[in-house]
Amino acid sequence: GASVLLLRTCLVLLAFPIYLLSFLGMWEPFCRKVFFPFVLDKICVVHHKKSKKHKVELFRNLPEFRSPSGELRLLEIGTGTGSNFQFYPPGCKVTCTDINPNFQDSLCKNMKKNQHLHYEQFLVAAGEDLHQVPSGSMDVVVCTLVLCSVQSVSSTLREVLRVLRPGGAFYFLEHVAAEHSSWKYFWQQVCYPTWKLLFAGCCLTRELWKNLEEAKFSELKVQHIRLTMPWTPIEPHIVGYGVK
């Protein structure tokens, strides 16, 4: 505990200008509008290379969740730059949501690259409040690298279940807490406060598989994997899907 506190203090001193800007109320708007979209775009390039094979496998059975009419209505929570579009099947009707509307440039680029999809609308909305989406209106909900930063994981999963039709599926790929006895977890604890400030509320130590197990999915498949991201404490991930 003392070692964690000491190293946290060192990080705070190194990032003191950012903490000062945060205290003055200037960091968050700059982070959401400029810093986070720019950094996320760069991180997504690296993360995509590491996670591509897992995403190909994860989304392989998406067509199985088409509605009886043959349509596949998909809602993506925290669409960000749109890095998942390439994995969705042709003709899929996509509704994009994000709490941060400042990803437009990268998002538009990925939309143009993926003309095999039908883009329904873009909603500025938090995962905990999807009131603009009717109940039972979606065949699939997708969420990747988002549950780490929502205000309430349980509220977000309740909204997921609300908007899904019976028999619909929730797909996820998220970084999670490492094993408590590991050095990875030690460094996650050290980096936690500064990382959360830098990356728009991203929490390093959430045990998201527990939240998923507590949600009322009729079927849940969760796999623990490791994605080595250089110079970051986000190696442990979970990937899978749950059926309503």
mmCIF file of C-alpha atoms in Angstrom:
data_model
loop_
_atom_site.group_PDB
_atom_site.id
_atom_site.type_symbol
_atom_site.label_atom_id
_atom_site.label_comp_id
_atom_site.label_asym_id
_atom_site.label_seq_id
_atom_site.Cartn_x
_atom_site.Cartn_y
_atom_site.Cartn_z
ATOM 1 C CA GLY A 1 0.000 0.000 0.000
ATOM 2 C CA ALA A 2 2.778 2.427 0.864
ATOM 3 C CA SER A 3 4.628 1.648 -2.367
ATOM 4 C CA VAL A 4 1.474 2.256 -4.409
ATOM 5 C CA LEU A 5 0.860 5.577 -2.641
ATOM 6 C CA LEU A 6 4.457 6.719 -3.140
ATOM 7 C CA LEU A 7 4.484 5.889 -6.849
ATOM 8 C CA ARG A 8 1.042 7.444 -7.337
ATOM 9 C CA THR A 9 2.405 10.647 -5.816
ATOM 10 C CA CYS A 10 5.351 10.582 -8.222
ATOM 11 C CA LEU A 11 2.941 10.288 -11.162
ATOM 12 C CA VAL A 12 0.840 13.157 -9.826
ATOM 13 C CA LEU A 13 3.958 15.339 -9.647
ATOM 14 C CA LEU A 14 4.919 14.402 -13.210
ATOM 15 C CA ALA A 15 1.409 15.195 -14.429
ATOM 16 C CA PHE A 16 0.953 18.223 -12.159
ATOM 17 C CA PRO A 17 0.134 20.673 -15.009
ATOM 18 C CA ILE A 18 -2.769 18.438 -16.049
ATOM 19 C CA TYR A 19 -4.012 18.139 -12.463
ATOM 20 C CA LEU A 20 -3.839 21.945 -12.202
ATOM 21 C CA LEU A 21 -5.816 22.370 -15.429
ATOM 22 C CA SER A 22 -8.346 19.881 -14.086
ATOM 23 C CA PHE A 23 -8.671 21.853 -10.841
ATOM 24 C CA LEU A 24 -9.296 25.009 -12.889
ATOM 25 C CA GLY A 25 -11.956 23.219 -14.960
ATOM 26 C CA MET A 26 -9.949 23.501 -18.189
ATOM 27 C CA TRP A 27 -8.685 19.949 -18.713
ATOM 28 C CA GLU A 28 -11.944 18.030 -19.235
ATOM 29 C CA PRO A 29 -13.265 20.103 -22.188
ATOM 30 C CA PHE A 30 -9.797 20.065 -23.831
ATOM 31 C CA CYS A 31 -9.454 16.334 -23.187
ATOM 32 C CA ARG A 32 -12.851 15.441 -24.664
ATOM 33 C CA LYS A 33 -12.553 17.726 -27.682
ATOM 34 C CA VAL A 34 -8.865 17.447 -28.618
ATOM 35 C CA PHE A 35 -6.618 15.174 -26.549
ATOM 36 C CA PHE A 36 -8.730 12.035 -26.111
ATOM 37 C CA PRO A 37 -9.989 11.766 -29.736
ATOM 38 C CA PHE A 38 -6.410 12.235 -30.981
ATOM 39 C CA VAL A 39 -4.880 9.710 -28.576
ATOM 40 C CA LEU A 40 -7.695 7.192 -28.995
ATOM 41 C CA ASP A 41 -7.239 7.282 -32.757
ATOM 42 C CA LYS A 42 -3.560 6.341 -32.293
ATOM 43 C CA ILE A 43 -4.259 3.709 -29.633
ATOM 44 C CA CYS A 44 -6.981 2.137 -31.764
ATOM 45 C CA VAL A 45 -4.476 1.500 -34.561
ATOM 46 C CA VAL A 46 -2.250 -0.521 -32.201
ATOM 47 C CA HIS A 47 -5.142 -2.176 -30.369
ATOM 48 C CA HIS A 48 -6.768 -3.139 -33.661
ATOM 49 C CA LYS A 49 -3.649 -5.012 -34.780
ATOM 50 C CA LYS A 50 -3.524 -6.879 -31.466
ATOM 51 C CA SER A 51 -7.242 -7.657 -31.275
ATOM 52 C CA LYS A 52 -8.149 -8.265 -34.933
ATOM 53 C CA LYS A 53 -8.087 -12.066 -34.786
ATOM 54 C CA HIS A 54 -10.198 -12.013 -31.621
ATOM 55 C CA LYS A 55 -12.731 -9.647 -33.205
ATOM 56 C CA VAL A 56 -12.956 -11.765 -36.359
ATOM 57 C CA GLU A 57 -13.767 -14.775 -34.181
ATOM 58 C CA LEU A 58 -16.077 -12.802 -31.869
ATOM 59 C CA PHE A 59 -18.266 -11.337 -34.622
ATOM 60 C CA ARG A 60 -18.287 -14.474 -36.772
ATOM 61 C CA ASN A 61 -21.779 -15.505 -35.663
ATOM 62 C CA LEU A 62 -23.406 -12.050 -35.864
ATOM 63 C CA PRO A 63 -25.666 -13.092 -38.796
ATOM 64 C CA GLU A 64 -27.256 -15.740 -36.549
ATOM 65 C CA PHE A 65 -28.993 -12.961 -34.629
ATOM 66 C CA ARG A 66 -30.899 -11.517 -37.571
ATOM 67 C CA SER A 67 -34.548 -10.783 -36.814
ATOM 68 C CA PRO A 68 -37.263 -12.986 -38.359
ATOM 69 C CA SER A 69 -37.600 -10.358 -41.125
ATOM 70 C CA GLY A 70 -33.966 -10.980 -42.118
ATOM 71 C CA GLU A 71 -32.723 -7.579 -40.923
ATOM 72 C CA LEU A 72 -29.824 -7.174 -38.514
ATOM 73 C CA ARG A 73 -30.274 -4.025 -36.441
ATOM 74 C CA LEU A 74 -27.102 -3.244 -34.514
ATOM 75 C CA LEU A 75 -26.469 -0.599 -31.876
ATOM 76 C CA GLU A 76 -22.871 0.243 -30.995
ATOM 77 C CA ILE A 77 -22.288 1.941 -27.636
ATOM 78 C CA GLY A 78 -19.248 4.210 -27.626
ATOM 79 C CA THR A 79 -18.638 3.956 -31.365
ATOM 80 C CA GLY A 80 -15.619 6.274 -31.142
ATOM 81 C CA THR A 81 -13.690 6.123 -34.421
ATOM 82 C CA GLY A 82 -15.748 3.256 -35.865
ATOM 83 C CA SER A 83 -12.974 0.660 -35.800
ATOM 84 C CA ASN A 84 -15.480 -2.221 -35.539
ATOM 85 C CA PHE A 85 -17.395 -1.452 -38.748
ATOM 86 C CA GLN A 86 -15.285 -3.777 -40.895
ATOM 87 C CA PHE A 87 -16.379 -6.800 -38.856
ATOM 88 C CA TYR A 88 -20.134 -6.298 -39.333
ATOM 89 C CA PRO A 89 -21.945 -8.291 -42.052
ATOM 90 C CA PRO A 90 -23.171 -6.639 -45.282
ATOM 91 C CA GLY A 91 -26.540 -4.922 -45.043
ATOM 92 C CA CYS A 92 -26.330 -4.512 -41.263
ATOM 93 C CA LYS A 93 -28.263 -1.454 -40.057
ATOM 94 C CA VAL A 94 -25.999 0.390 -37.622
ATOM 95 C CA THR A 95 -26.970 2.973 -35.024
ATOM 96 C CA CYS A 96 -23.923 4.702 -33.519
ATOM 97 C CA THR A 97 -23.812 6.254 -30.061
ATOM 98 C CA ASP A 98 -21.101 8.021 -28.123
ATOM 99 C CA ILE A 99 -21.053 10.383 -25.167
ATOM 100 C CA ASN A 100 -18.301 12.331 -26.937
ATOM 101 C CA PRO A 101 -19.321 13.856 -30.314
ATOM 102 C CA ASN A 102 -15.741 14.850 -31.205
ATOM 103 C CA PHE A 103 -14.749 11.746 -33.185
ATOM 104 C CA GLN A 104 -16.398 12.921 -36.385
ATOM 105 C CA ASP A 105 -13.324 13.010 -38.666
ATOM 106 C CA SER A 106 -12.118 9.463 -37.945
ATOM 107 C CA LEU A 107 -15.684 8.165 -37.771
ATOM 108 C CA CYS A 108 -16.549 9.568 -41.209
ATOM 109 C CA LYS A 109 -13.386 8.019 -42.684
ATOM 110 C CA ASN A 110 -14.371 4.574 -41.408
ATOM 111 C CA MET A 111 -17.938 5.011 -42.641
ATOM 112 C CA LYS A 112 -16.634 5.748 -46.149
ATOM 113 C CA LYS A 113 -14.374 2.687 -45.986
ATOM 114 C CA ASN A 114 -17.280 0.448 -44.976
ATOM 115 C CA GLN A 115 -20.021 1.105 -47.484
ATOM 116 C CA HIS A 116 -21.361 -2.434 -47.008
ATOM 117 C CA LEU A 117 -23.282 -1.137 -43.958
ATOM 118 C CA HIS A 118 -26.392 1.037 -43.626
ATOM 119 C CA TYR A 119 -25.809 3.826 -41.098
ATOM 120 C CA GLU A 120 -29.100 4.715 -39.446
ATOM 121 C CA GLN A 121 -28.150 7.557 -37.090
ATOM 122 C CA PHE A 122 -25.567 8.911 -34.639
ATOM 123 C CA LEU A 123 -26.793 9.643 -31.106
ATOM 124 C CA VAL A 124 -24.887 11.593 -28.471
ATOM 125 C CA ALA A 125 -25.711 9.405 -25.488
ATOM 126 C CA ALA A 126 -24.127 7.759 -22.464
ATOM 127 C CA GLY A 127 -24.326 3.999 -22.098
ATOM 128 C CA GLU A 128 -26.366 4.419 -18.924
ATOM 129 C CA ASP A 129 -29.059 6.440 -20.707
ATOM 130 C CA LEU A 130 -30.158 5.188 -24.124
ATOM 131 C CA HIS A 131 -33.693 6.568 -23.842
ATOM 132 C CA GLN A 132 -33.568 7.642 -27.502
ATOM 133 C CA VAL A 133 -33.470 3.952 -28.477
ATOM 134 C CA PRO A 134 -36.835 2.119 -28.207
ATOM 135 C CA SER A 135 -37.070 -0.955 -25.999
ATOM 136 C CA GLY A 136 -36.630 -4.267 -27.813
ATOM 137 C CA SER A 137 -35.633 -2.542 -31.066
ATOM 138 C CA MET A 138 -32.146 -4.028 -31.554
ATOM 139 C CA ASP A 139 -30.969 -7.478 -32.596
ATOM 140 C CA VAL A 140 -27.389 -6.851 -31.451
ATOM 141 C CA VAL A 141 -25.597 -4.381 -29.159
ATOM 142 C CA VAL A 142 -21.812 -4.009 -29.386
ATOM 143 C CA CYS A 143 -19.507 -2.443 -26.809
ATOM 144 C CA THR A 144 -15.694 -2.501 -27.055
ATOM 145 C CA LEU A 145 -13.332 -0.635 -24.705
ATOM 146 C CA VAL A 146 -16.253 1.328 -23.269
ATOM 147 C CA LEU A 147 -17.409 -0.332 -20.027
ATOM 148 C CA CYS A 148 -14.124 0.796 -18.447
ATOM 149 C CA SER A 149 -15.273 4.432 -18.556
ATOM 150 C CA VAL A 150 -19.048 4.439 -18.063
ATOM 151 C CA GLN A 151 -20.307 5.935 -14.812
ATOM 152 C CA SER A 152 -22.230 2.762 -13.937
ATOM 153 C CA VAL A 153 -21.584 -0.639 -15.498
ATOM 154 C CA SER A 154 -24.751 -2.180 -14.042
ATOM 155 C CA SER A 155 -26.943 0.666 -15.369
ATOM 156 C CA THR A 156 -25.342 0.333 -18.810
ATOM 157 C CA LEU A 157 -26.020 -3.414 -18.899
ATOM 158 C CA ARG A 158 -29.640 -2.793 -17.869
ATOM 159 C CA GLU A 159 -29.986 -0.435 -20.827
ATOM 160 C CA VAL A 160 -28.390 -3.041 -23.096
ATOM 161 C CA LEU A 161 -30.958 -5.618 -22.035
ATOM 162 C CA ARG A 162 -33.790 -3.109 -22.429
ATOM 163 C CA VAL A 163 -33.000 -2.182 -26.044
ATOM 164 C CA LEU A 164 -32.319 -5.794 -27.123
ATOM 165 C CA ARG A 165 -35.179 -7.888 -28.437
ATOM 166 C CA PRO A 166 -35.667 -11.300 -26.764
ATOM 167 C CA GLY A 167 -33.035 -13.593 -28.247
ATOM 168 C CA GLY A 168 -30.782 -10.661 -29.194
ATOM 169 C CA ALA A 169 -27.096 -10.568 -28.244
ATOM 170 C CA PHE A 170 -24.633 -8.246 -26.522
ATOM 171 C CA TYR A 171 -21.033 -8.447 -27.812
ATOM 172 C CA PHE A 172 -18.107 -7.094 -25.790
ATOM 173 C CA LEU A 173 -14.325 -6.810 -25.727
ATOM 174 C CA GLU A 174 -12.989 -4.920 -22.708
ATOM 175 C CA HIS A 175 -9.778 -4.485 -20.732
ATOM 176 C CA VAL A 176 -10.110 -5.527 -17.094
ATOM 177 C CA ALA A 177 -8.258 -5.786 -13.794
ATOM 178 C CA ALA A 178 -5.307 -8.140 -13.646
ATOM 179 C CA GLU A 179 -4.964 -10.879 -11.033
ATOM 180 C CA HIS A 180 -4.581 -9.218 -7.626
ATOM 181 C CA SER A 181 -1.343 -11.031 -6.843
ATOM 182 C CA SER A 182 0.344 -9.929 -10.071
ATOM 183 C CA TRP A 183 2.714 -7.059 -10.876
ATOM 184 C CA LYS A 184 0.253 -5.996 -13.579
ATOM 185 C CA TYR A 185 -2.348 -5.294 -10.901
ATOM 186 C CA PHE A 186 0.239 -3.434 -8.806
ATOM 187 C CA TRP A 187 0.968 -1.084 -11.722
ATOM 188 C CA GLN A 188 -2.720 -0.738 -12.500
ATOM 189 C CA GLN A 189 -3.220 0.532 -8.942
ATOM 190 C CA VAL A 190 -0.269 2.919 -9.286
ATOM 191 C CA CYS A 191 -1.470 4.367 -12.593
ATOM 192 C CA TYR A 192 -5.187 4.396 -11.747
ATOM 193 C CA PRO A 193 -5.784 8.075 -10.706
ATOM 194 C CA THR A 194 -3.582 9.674 -13.377
ATOM 195 C CA TRP A 195 -4.733 7.271 -16.101
ATOM 196 C CA LYS A 196 -8.385 8.013 -15.267
ATOM 197 C CA LEU A 197 -7.743 11.754 -15.513
ATOM 198 C CA LEU A 198 -5.797 11.494 -18.780
ATOM 199 C CA PHE A 199 -8.162 9.126 -20.551
ATOM 200 C CA ALA A 200 -11.618 10.561 -19.898
ATOM 201 C CA GLY A 201 -12.576 8.456 -16.876
ATOM 202 C CA CYS A 202 -11.094 5.121 -17.971
ATOM 203 C CA CYS A 203 -10.828 2.784 -14.942
ATOM 204 C CA LEU A 204 -8.053 0.196 -14.922
ATOM 205 C CA THR A 205 -9.220 -2.097 -12.125
ATOM 206 C CA ARG A 206 -12.800 -3.031 -13.019
ATOM 207 C CA GLU A 207 -13.635 -6.736 -12.808
ATOM 208 C CA LEU A 208 -16.196 -6.506 -15.578
ATOM 209 C CA TRP A 209 -16.788 -10.261 -15.870
ATOM 210 C CA LYS A 210 -18.495 -10.070 -12.466
ATOM 211 C CA ASN A 211 -20.886 -7.365 -13.688
ATOM 212 C CA LEU A 212 -21.719 -9.487 -16.730
ATOM 213 C CA GLU A 213 -22.338 -12.546 -14.576
ATOM 214 C CA GLU A 214 -24.698 -10.502 -12.380
ATOM 215 C CA ALA A 215 -26.680 -9.182 -15.368
ATOM 216 C CA LYS A 216 -29.695 -11.206 -16.441
ATOM 217 C CA PHE A 217 -28.425 -12.824 -19.638
ATOM 218 C CA SER A 218 -29.948 -16.200 -20.460
ATOM 219 C CA GLU A 219 -26.618 -17.317 -21.921
ATOM 220 C CA LEU A 220 -23.163 -15.809 -21.353
ATOM 221 C CA LYS A 221 -19.834 -16.676 -22.963
ATOM 222 C CA VAL A 222 -16.748 -14.950 -21.487
ATOM 223 C CA GLN A 223 -13.128 -15.613 -22.435
ATOM 224 C CA HIS A 224 -10.132 -14.085 -20.648
ATOM 225 C CA ILE A 225 -7.357 -13.087 -23.060
ATOM 226 C CA ARG A 226 -4.178 -10.998 -23.043
ATOM 227 C CA LEU A 227 -3.419 -8.244 -25.536
ATOM 228 C CA THR A 228 0.066 -6.833 -25.083
ATOM 229 C CA MET A 229 -0.117 -3.061 -25.420
ATOM 230 C CA PRO A 230 3.383 -1.489 -25.147
ATOM 231 C CA TRP A 231 3.853 0.861 -22.180
ATOM 232 C CA THR A 232 0.260 0.488 -20.968
ATOM 233 C CA PRO A 233 -1.298 -1.393 -18.009
ATOM 234 C CA ILE A 234 -4.238 -2.762 -20.049
ATOM 235 C CA GLU A 235 -3.029 -6.225 -21.024
ATOM 236 C CA PRO A 236 -5.813 -8.380 -19.455
ATOM 237 C CA HIS A 237 -9.049 -8.388 -21.503
ATOM 238 C CA ILE A 238 -12.343 -10.250 -21.664
ATOM 239 C CA VAL A 239 -14.187 -11.037 -24.883
ATOM 240 C CA GLY A 240 -17.512 -12.717 -25.550
ATOM 241 C CA TYR A 241 -21.242 -12.251 -25.820
ATOM 242 C CA GLY A 242 -24.437 -12.622 -23.829
ATOM 243 C CA VAL A 243 -27.901 -13.521 -25.098
ATOM 244 C CA LYS A 244 -31.067 -11.891 -23.755
#
